[in-house]
Short mmCIF file of C-alpha atoms and ligand atoms in Angstrom, two decimals:
data_model
loop_
_atom_site.label_atom_id
_atom_site.label_comp_id
_atom_site.label_asym_id
_atom_site.label_seq_id
_atom_site.Cartn_x
_atom_site.Cartn_y
_atom_site.Cartn_z
CA MET A 1 -14.98 2.48 -13.90
CA LEU A 2 -12.58 0.04 -12.28
CA LEU A 3 -13.45 1.51 -8.90
CA ALA A 4 -17.18 0.81 -9.40
CA LEU A 5 -16.37 -2.71 -10.57
CA TRP A 6 -14.34 -3.52 -7.43
CA ALA A 7 -16.92 -1.89 -5.16
CA GLY A 8 -19.55 -4.20 -6.68
CA VAL A 9 -17.37 -7.33 -6.51
CA GLU A 10 -16.31 -6.74 -2.89
CA ALA A 11 -19.94 -6.14 -1.84
CA ALA A 12 -20.93 -9.48 -3.42
CA PHE A 13 -17.90 -11.48 -2.14
CA PRO A 14 -16.56 -9.79 1.01
CA LEU A 15 -13.27 -11.04 2.46
CA ARG A 16 -13.30 -9.46 5.95
CA ARG A 17 -16.26 -8.29 8.04
CA ARG A 18 -16.57 -4.49 8.13
CA VAL A 19 -16.40 -2.66 11.47
CA GLN A 20 -17.74 0.65 10.12
CA THR A 21 -20.50 1.70 7.74
CA ARG A 22 -19.38 2.29 4.19
CA ALA A 23 -21.05 5.72 3.96
CA ARG A 24 -18.92 7.29 6.69
CA ARG A 25 -15.59 5.91 5.49
CA TRP A 26 -16.29 6.55 1.86
CA ARG A 27 -17.06 10.23 2.56
CA ILE A 28 -13.71 10.62 4.31
CA ASN A 29 -11.74 8.60 1.78
CA ALA A 30 -13.32 10.56 -1.09
CA ALA A 31 -12.26 13.87 0.51
CA ILE A 32 -8.70 12.57 1.03
CA ALA A 33 -8.65 11.22 -2.53
CA ALA A 34 -9.60 14.64 -3.91
CA THR A 35 -6.57 16.29 -2.24
CA ALA A 36 -4.32 13.34 -3.17
CA SER A 37 -5.24 13.35 -6.84
CA MET A 38 -4.37 17.05 -7.16
CA VAL A 39 -0.79 16.23 -6.11
CA ILE A 40 -0.55 13.03 -8.19
CA ARG A 41 -2.04 14.38 -11.41
CA GLY A 42 -1.03 18.00 -11.00
CA VAL A 43 2.57 17.54 -9.85
CA GLN A 44 3.93 14.00 -9.47
CA ILE A 45 3.14 12.58 -12.91
CA PRO A 46 4.00 15.77 -14.91
CA VAL A 47 7.34 16.16 -13.06
CA ALA A 48 8.24 12.47 -13.49
CA LEU A 49 7.31 12.56 -17.19
CA ALA A 50 9.44 15.64 -17.77
CA VAL A 51 12.39 13.96 -16.01
CA ALA A 52 11.85 10.76 -18.05
CA ALA A 53 11.85 12.70 -21.32
CA ALA A 54 14.98 14.68 -20.40
CA VAL A 55 16.93 11.61 -19.22
CA SER A 56 15.89 9.57 -22.30
CA ALA A 57 17.00 12.39 -24.60
CA ALA A 58 20.34 12.76 -22.83
CA GLY A 59 20.98 8.98 -22.88
CA VAL A 60 22.20 9.00 -19.30
CA GLY A 61 20.92 6.72 -16.52
CA LEU A 62 21.05 2.96 -16.02
CA ILE A 63 19.05 1.67 -19.00
CA GLY A 64 20.74 4.05 -21.46
CA TRP A 65 24.09 2.95 -20.11
CA ILE A 66 23.27 -0.79 -20.53
CA GLY A 67 22.11 0.00 -24.06
CA ILE A 68 19.29 -2.53 -24.58
CA PRO A 69 16.65 -2.07 -27.31
CA GLY A 70 13.13 -0.60 -27.04
CA LEU A 71 10.73 -3.22 -25.67
CA ALA A 72 13.27 -4.89 -23.35
CA ALA A 73 14.26 -1.46 -22.04
CA GLY A 74 10.58 -0.66 -21.38
CA VAL A 75 10.01 -3.94 -19.48
CA LEU A 76 13.19 -3.47 -17.44
CA GLY A 77 12.16 0.12 -16.65
CA PHE A 78 8.73 -1.07 -15.47
CA VAL A 79 10.18 -3.82 -13.25
CA LEU A 80 12.81 -1.53 -11.72
CA LEU A 81 10.16 1.13 -11.01
CA ASP A 82 8.21 -1.49 -9.08
CA TYR A 83 11.28 -2.61 -7.13
CA THR A 84 12.20 0.93 -6.12
CA THR A 85 8.57 1.59 -5.15
CA TYR A 86 8.85 -1.39 -2.77
CA VAL A 87 11.90 0.37 -1.26
CA TRP A 88 9.92 3.63 -0.96
CA HIS A 89 7.04 1.89 0.81
CA ARG A 90 9.51 0.28 3.21
CA LEU A 91 11.14 3.67 3.91
CA ASN A 92 7.69 5.12 4.60
CA HIS A 93 7.37 2.69 7.48
CA ARG A 94 10.98 2.87 8.68
CA VAL A 95 11.78 6.60 8.60
CA PRO A 96 9.86 8.35 11.41
CA PHE A 97 9.33 11.56 9.41
CA LEU A 98 7.82 9.63 6.46
CA TRP A 99 5.73 7.44 8.78
CA ARG A 100 3.99 10.56 10.16
CA PHE A 101 2.35 10.88 6.73
CA HIS A 102 2.03 7.24 5.66
CA ARG A 103 0.28 6.22 8.85
CA VAL A 104 -2.76 8.28 7.81
CA HIS A 105 -3.28 5.62 5.11
CA HIS A 106 -3.02 2.89 7.76
CA THR A 107 -5.60 4.43 10.12
CA ASP A 108 -8.49 3.16 7.99
CA LEU A 109 -10.48 0.75 10.20
CA ASP A 110 -11.64 -1.31 7.25
CA LEU A 111 -9.89 -2.07 4.03
CA ASP A 112 -11.64 -1.78 0.70
CA VAL A 113 -11.08 -0.31 -2.74
CA THR A 114 -11.46 3.27 -1.42
CA THR A 115 -8.43 2.78 0.88
CA ALA A 116 -6.36 2.71 -2.32
CA PHE A 117 -6.96 6.48 -2.56
CA ARG A 118 -6.53 7.35 1.11
CA PHE A 119 -3.06 8.92 1.04
CA HIS A 120 -2.13 12.14 2.83
CA PHE A 121 -1.15 14.84 0.32
CA GLY A 122 2.10 15.31 2.27
CA GLU A 123 3.14 11.70 1.57
CA LEU A 124 2.48 12.28 -2.11
CA ALA A 125 4.29 15.62 -2.14
CA LEU A 126 7.35 13.88 -0.64
CA SER A 127 7.04 11.12 -3.23
CA VAL A 128 7.37 13.67 -6.07
CA ALA A 129 11.11 13.95 -5.44
CA TYR A 130 11.48 10.20 -4.94
CA ARG A 131 9.62 9.33 -8.15
CA ALA A 132 11.70 11.87 -10.10
CA ALA A 133 14.89 10.28 -8.69
CA GLN A 134 13.64 6.76 -9.54
CA VAL A 135 12.99 7.76 -13.13
CA ALA A 136 16.29 9.64 -13.46
CA ILE A 137 18.47 6.83 -12.08
CA ILE A 138 16.65 3.98 -13.84
CA ASP A 139 16.22 6.01 -17.04
CA ALA A 140 12.65 4.75 -17.48
CA ALA A 141 11.19 5.88 -20.82
CA PRO A 142 8.07 8.10 -20.65
CA VAL A 143 5.90 5.26 -22.04
CA ALA A 144 7.25 2.81 -19.41
CA LEU A 145 6.55 5.36 -16.70
CA LEU A 146 2.98 6.05 -17.88
CA THR A 147 2.28 2.31 -18.17
CA TYR A 148 3.66 1.85 -14.66
CA GLU A 149 1.42 4.61 -13.25
CA ILE A 150 -1.69 3.05 -14.80
CA VAL A 151 -0.89 -0.55 -13.79
CA MET A 152 0.19 0.55 -10.29
CA ASN A 153 -3.14 2.30 -9.82
CA ALA A 154 -5.09 -0.79 -10.89
CA ALA A 155 -2.90 -3.05 -8.70
CA THR A 156 -3.39 -0.76 -5.68
CA GLU A 157 -7.19 -0.90 -6.12
CA PHE A 158 -7.03 -4.69 -6.46
CA HIS A 159 -4.89 -5.44 -3.40
CA HIS A 160 -6.80 -3.06 -1.11
CA SER A 161 -10.19 -4.38 -2.21
CA ASN A 162 -12.14 -6.48 0.27
CA THR A 163 -12.66 -9.22 -2.29
CA LYS A 164 -12.71 -12.87 -1.35
CA LEU A 165 -11.02 -14.79 -4.14
CA PRO A 166 -11.04 -18.60 -4.02
CA LEU A 167 -7.95 -19.51 -1.96
CA ARG A 168 -6.46 -21.64 -4.74
CA TRP A 169 -6.71 -18.84 -7.28
CA GLU A 170 -5.21 -16.39 -4.86
CA ARG A 171 -2.28 -18.70 -4.05
CA LEU A 172 -1.55 -18.95 -7.76
CA LEU A 173 -1.90 -15.22 -8.42
CA ASN A 174 0.21 -14.44 -5.37
CA LEU A 175 3.22 -16.21 -6.86
CA ALA A 176 3.59 -13.10 -9.03
CA LEU A 177 1.23 -10.41 -7.71
CA VAL A 178 0.24 -8.70 -4.46
CA THR A 179 -3.25 -9.97 -3.62
CA PRO A 180 -5.99 -8.82 -1.18
CA ARG A 181 -5.18 -11.35 1.59
CA MET A 182 -1.45 -10.54 1.37
CA HIS A 183 -2.02 -6.79 1.61
CA GLY A 184 -4.69 -7.21 4.32
CA ILE A 185 -1.95 -8.62 6.57
CA HIS A 186 0.11 -5.44 5.94
CA HIS A 187 -2.81 -3.42 7.41
CA SER A 188 -3.00 -5.50 10.63
CA ILE A 189 -2.77 -3.71 14.01
CA VAL A 190 0.04 -6.14 14.92
CA GLU A 191 3.30 -4.31 14.24
CA ARG A 192 5.29 -7.28 12.96
CA GLU A 193 2.51 -8.11 10.51
CA THR A 194 2.46 -4.52 9.23
CA ASN A 195 6.24 -4.79 8.84
CA ALA A 196 5.72 -7.33 6.06
CA ASN A 197 4.29 -7.34 2.54
CA TRP A 198 5.59 -4.00 1.27
CA SER A 199 5.41 -4.89 -2.44
CA VAL A 200 3.05 -2.98 -4.73
CA ILE A 201 2.56 -4.86 -8.03
CA PHE A 202 4.90 -7.88 -7.97
CA SER A 203 5.08 -9.94 -4.77
CA TRP A 204 8.64 -11.03 -5.71
CA TRP A 205 10.28 -8.20 -3.80
CA ASP A 206 8.96 -9.44 -0.45
CA ARG A 207 10.06 -12.97 -1.35
CA LEU A 208 13.50 -11.66 -2.30
CA HIS A 209 13.94 -9.70 0.93
CA ARG A 210 12.23 -12.30 3.17
CA THR A 211 9.60 -9.76 4.22
CA LEU A 212 6.70 -11.94 3.07
CA ARG A 213 4.07 -13.09 5.58
CA LEU A 214 1.03 -14.99 4.34
CA ASP A 215 0.09 -17.19 7.32
CA VAL A 216 -2.31 -14.86 9.17
CA PRO A 217 -6.00 -15.88 8.80
CA GLN A 218 -8.06 -12.93 7.57
CA ASP A 219 -10.74 -13.31 10.27
CA ALA A 220 -8.00 -12.93 12.93
CA ILE A 221 -6.88 -9.54 11.55
CA ALA A 222 -7.97 -6.24 13.10
CA ILE A 223 -7.38 -3.57 10.43
CA GLY A 224 -5.81 -0.24 11.40
CA LEU A 225 -3.35 1.06 13.98
CA PRO A 226 -3.49 0.39 17.75
CA ALA A 227 -3.29 4.10 18.69
CA PHE A 228 -6.26 5.08 16.51
CA ARG A 229 -9.17 2.75 17.24
CA ARG A 230 -11.91 5.40 17.71
CA PRO A 231 -13.77 6.42 14.54
CA GLN A 232 -14.61 9.84 16.12
CA GLU A 233 -10.90 10.68 15.96
CA LEU A 234 -10.60 9.81 12.30
CA THR A 235 -12.35 12.78 10.72
CA PHE A 236 -11.02 14.39 7.53
CA ARG A 237 -9.77 17.44 9.44
CA ARG A 238 -7.96 15.39 12.10
CA LEU A 239 -6.40 13.11 9.50
CA MET A 240 -5.07 16.08 7.54
CA LEU A 241 -3.50 17.50 10.74
CA MET A 242 -2.24 14.14 12.03
CA PRO A 243 1.35 14.29 10.62
CA PHE A 244 2.04 17.65 12.24
CA GLY A 245 2.85 18.27 15.90
CA GLY A 246 3.22 15.64 18.64
CA GLN A 247 2.92 11.99 17.67
CA ARG A 248 1.40 9.38 19.97
CA PRO A 249 3.07 5.94 19.95
CA THR A 250 1.55 4.03 17.03
CA TRP A 251 1.62 0.49 18.39
CA GLN A 252 -0.02 0.95 21.77
CA LEU A 253 -3.76 0.40 22.25
CA PRO A 254 -5.62 3.05 24.32
CA ASP A 255 -5.34 0.70 27.35
CA GLY A 256 -1.53 0.64 26.98
CA GLU A 257 -1.33 -2.92 25.59
CA THR A 258 0.66 -3.76 22.46
CA PRO A 259 -1.20 -6.22 20.22
CA ASP A 260 0.86 -9.23 19.19
CA ARG A 261 0.49 -12.87 18.32
CA SER A 262 2.98 -15.60 17.58
CA LEU A 263 2.50 -17.86 14.62
CA HIS A 264 4.36 -21.08 14.22
CA THR A 265 3.40 -21.74 10.65
CA ASP A 266 5.13 -21.27 7.31
CA PRO A 267 5.04 -17.52 6.53
CA ARG A 268 5.20 -18.27 2.80
CA ARG A 269 2.01 -20.34 2.80
CA LEU A 270 -1.13 -18.26 2.15
CA VAL A 271 -4.01 -19.16 4.49
CA ALA A 272 -7.71 -18.26 4.23
ZN1 ZN B 301 2.11 0.68 4.32
#
């Protein structure tokens, strides 16, 4: 439902010009989404829920230890899940083994709502253990975890969507939330722009860690990774095999150049 809504809105008010036809990308992203959802729904959520129930019952973990009542505990659990998911996203870029898998998500040559489902099943399989550890340490209640999963999904669709919001609205929203322009910069082929904006729901975490960058104009952004500019290479089969075997350097264009640009503006000021 939400997916169809965003697809309609982004077609009516596009933010960035597409470089590929929708039909081709959507076919590939739908195939990846099918494998991804088996891991998320079949393994990740059931395992995390079981851990949440066990930890809640045992009264161990951070929130149980602090001993705050129901609703406040739920809100704290939700917020801490989002913070630790920021850390996970950052690790996915920083740890070479995790990057092998996460970079499949970043090879998309356009960004739209379907990119929100383009995750290699290996990345999600690895995240099963991380999500279970998050829940166990935080002691997030099952209801806080389920709410987080639902809101995270909606937020991921929103910030990947190619929707042009009025700049003023987006500046306001971005004080609290990750928005499409902010996340578009994270998908830039310029390495230092990709190494920014790791937050998922709340944009606070990037503000807190000074990893926020909002001053890149959207029409200056090329979406994707320098090493994978040719659509012929980005078939479903090749993307599934991409994390395994030899890895070509991510940040070099086929001609050997490394894309970069220097900005002398305020990185905390969102531009169009
Ligand atoms: Zn990323």
